[in-house]
Short mmCIF file of C-alpha atoms in Angstrom, two decimals:
data_model
loop_
_atom_site.label_atom_id
_atom_site.label_comp_id
_atom_site.label_asym_id
_atom_site.label_seq_id
_atom_site.Cartn_x
_atom_site.Cartn_y
_atom_site.Cartn_z
CA MET L 60 -4.96 184.89 62.19
CA ASN L 61 -3.55 186.53 65.71
CA GLY L 62 -2.95 182.66 67.02
CA ASN L 63 -0.84 182.34 64.00
CA GLY L 64 0.88 185.21 64.36
CA VAL L 65 2.17 184.52 68.63
CA ASN L 66 2.82 181.26 66.91
CA ARG L 67 5.23 182.00 64.47
CA GLU L 68 6.43 184.67 66.93
CA GLY L 69 6.52 182.32 69.46
CA PHE L 70 8.87 179.56 66.57
CA LEU L 71 11.30 182.44 65.57
CA ALA L 72 12.28 183.41 69.07
CA ALA L 73 12.56 179.46 69.75
CA ARG L 74 14.54 179.14 66.37
CA ASP L 75 17.11 182.60 67.00
CA THR L 76 17.76 181.11 70.66
CA ILE L 77 18.43 177.84 69.65
CA GLU L 78 20.91 179.54 66.88
CA ALA L 79 22.33 181.44 69.91
CA LEU L 80 22.82 178.46 72.43
CA LYS L 81 24.42 176.94 68.73
CA GLY L 82 26.40 179.43 69.24
CA THR L 83 27.52 179.53 72.81
CA LEU L 84 27.94 175.76 72.28
CA GLU L 85 30.55 176.03 69.57
CA CYS L 86 32.38 178.16 71.36
CA LEU L 87 32.22 176.53 74.73
CA GLU L 88 33.70 173.17 72.83
CA VAL L 89 36.87 175.66 71.43
CA ASN L 90 37.12 176.59 74.78
CA LEU L 91 37.46 172.57 76.35
CA SER L 92 39.48 171.52 73.70
CA GLN L 93 42.52 174.90 74.63
CA GLU L 94 42.05 173.85 78.15
CA ARG L 95 42.63 170.35 77.05
CA ASP L 96 45.61 170.92 74.97
CA ALA L 97 47.16 172.98 78.06
CA ASN L 98 46.14 170.44 80.46
CA GLU L 99 48.22 168.17 77.67
CA GLY L 100 51.19 170.15 77.90
CA LEU L 101 51.19 170.88 81.37
CA ASN L 102 50.78 166.80 82.21
CA LEU L 103 54.07 166.54 80.37
CA THR L 104 55.90 169.08 81.70
CA ILE L 105 54.81 167.66 85.36
CA GLU L 106 56.24 164.21 84.07
CA ALA L 107 59.12 165.27 82.87
CA LEU L 108 59.93 166.98 85.86
CA ARG L 109 58.98 163.82 87.77
CA LYS L 110 61.25 162.15 85.43
CA GLU L 111 63.94 164.79 85.94
CA ASN L 112 63.49 164.78 89.88
CA GLU L 113 63.57 160.90 90.19
CA ASN L 114 67.21 161.34 88.40
CA LEU L 115 68.28 163.64 90.95
CA GLN L 116 67.21 162.04 93.83
CA GLU L 117 69.29 158.82 92.32
CA LYS L 118 72.15 160.62 92.17
CA ALA L 119 71.97 161.95 95.42
CA PHE L 120 71.92 158.32 97.16
CA GLN L 121 74.71 157.63 94.74
CA LEU L 122 76.84 160.70 96.06
CA GLU L 123 75.68 159.83 99.49
CA ALA L 124 76.59 156.93 99.52
CA GLU L 125 79.78 157.07 97.91
CA ILE L 126 80.31 159.19 100.79
CA VAL L 127 79.69 157.26 103.37
CA SER L 128 81.37 154.68 101.66
CA LEU L 129 84.59 157.20 101.39
CA LYS L 130 84.42 158.51 104.88
CA GLN L 131 84.62 154.74 106.21
CA GLU L 132 87.49 153.63 104.11
CA ALA L 133 89.62 157.03 104.80
CA LYS L 134 88.46 156.26 108.81
CA ASP L 135 89.79 152.54 108.19
CA SER L 136 92.93 153.36 107.05
CA GLY L 137 93.62 155.68 109.74
CA ASP L 138 91.79 153.77 111.94
CA ARG L 139 94.33 150.11 111.83
CA LYS L 140 95.99 148.83 109.15
CA LYS L 141 93.37 146.12 106.63
CA ASP L 142 94.57 142.37 108.06
CA ASP L 143 92.61 138.79 108.35
CA SER L 144 92.82 139.19 112.26
CA VAL L 145 89.91 141.19 113.00
CA PRO L 146 87.68 140.17 115.68
CA PRO L 147 83.94 139.12 114.72
CA SER L 148 83.00 141.82 117.11
CA GLU L 149 84.74 144.67 115.32
CA ILE L 150 83.55 143.21 111.98
CA ARG L 151 80.05 143.29 113.37
CA ALA L 152 80.17 147.14 114.70
CA GLU L 153 81.47 147.84 111.68
CA LEU L 154 79.31 146.88 109.15
CA GLU L 155 76.17 147.69 111.58
CA LYS L 156 77.66 151.19 111.71
CA LYS L 157 77.84 151.18 108.06
CA LEU L 158 74.86 149.51 107.33
CA GLY L 159 72.29 151.24 109.53
CA PHE L 160 71.57 154.12 107.87
CA TYR L 161 70.01 152.28 105.00
CA TYR L 162 68.36 149.39 107.34
CA LYS L 163 66.09 152.69 108.42
CA ASP L 164 65.07 153.32 104.46
CA LEU L 165 64.17 149.73 103.93
CA LYS L 166 61.78 149.97 107.37
CA ASN L 167 59.81 152.95 105.89
CA VAL L 168 59.56 150.87 102.61
CA ASP L 169 55.45 150.37 102.63
CA GLU L 170 55.89 146.67 101.09
CA LYS L 171 52.31 146.83 100.34
CA ASN L 172 52.60 149.62 98.62
CA LEU L 173 55.90 149.76 96.10
CA THR L 174 55.66 152.63 94.09
CA ALA L 175 58.76 152.36 91.24
CA GLU L 176 60.59 155.05 93.39
CA ASP L 177 60.68 152.15 96.55
CA SER L 178 61.23 149.84 94.06
CA GLU L 179 64.33 152.27 92.97
CA THR L 180 65.44 152.87 96.97
CA LEU L 181 65.76 149.12 97.38
CA TYR L 182 67.63 148.31 94.24
CA HIS L 183 70.28 150.83 95.44
CA ILE L 184 69.91 149.43 99.32
CA LEU L 185 71.28 146.34 98.22
CA THR L 186 73.35 147.60 95.89
CA TYR L 187 75.15 149.04 98.73
CA THR L 188 74.71 146.70 101.19
CA PHE L 189 76.35 143.63 99.25
CA LYS L 190 79.50 146.49 98.09
CA THR L 191 80.16 146.95 101.95
CA LEU L 192 79.81 142.75 102.72
CA LYS L 193 82.23 142.32 99.62
CA LYS L 194 84.26 144.83 101.28
CA ALA L 195 84.76 143.77 104.35
CA GLY L 196 85.22 140.09 103.18
CA LEU L 197 82.46 137.82 102.30
CA LYS L 198 82.85 135.39 99.27
CA PHE L 199 79.64 136.04 96.75
#
């Protein structure tokens, strides 16, 4: 009977341990669920901030392009009257000056690993380039 009593006590102790572990597991599952919810909220916040950052970068890019364009227009109107007899070398030099900055941006893009931001940058570079070429007199 002594052996049975030890076995019974061992089983009771094991049962109590199992119950305690079940309680611990349930508590850990609740904590994990709360942490996942918190992470999901943080991920949504991060995504919203990324989108806002992209929008602000786009606006900054557009404003920068507009400033460059306005400065060049002011310089052009002050330097000379616009007429069709501008020598090609002057036109080329003017285009190099206007587009050189954007060419450097273009060269910084990794063509093998394009991101959405890179695509947006390329779009703005092309838009500004064609706008500048139209102002220089090219017809499309």
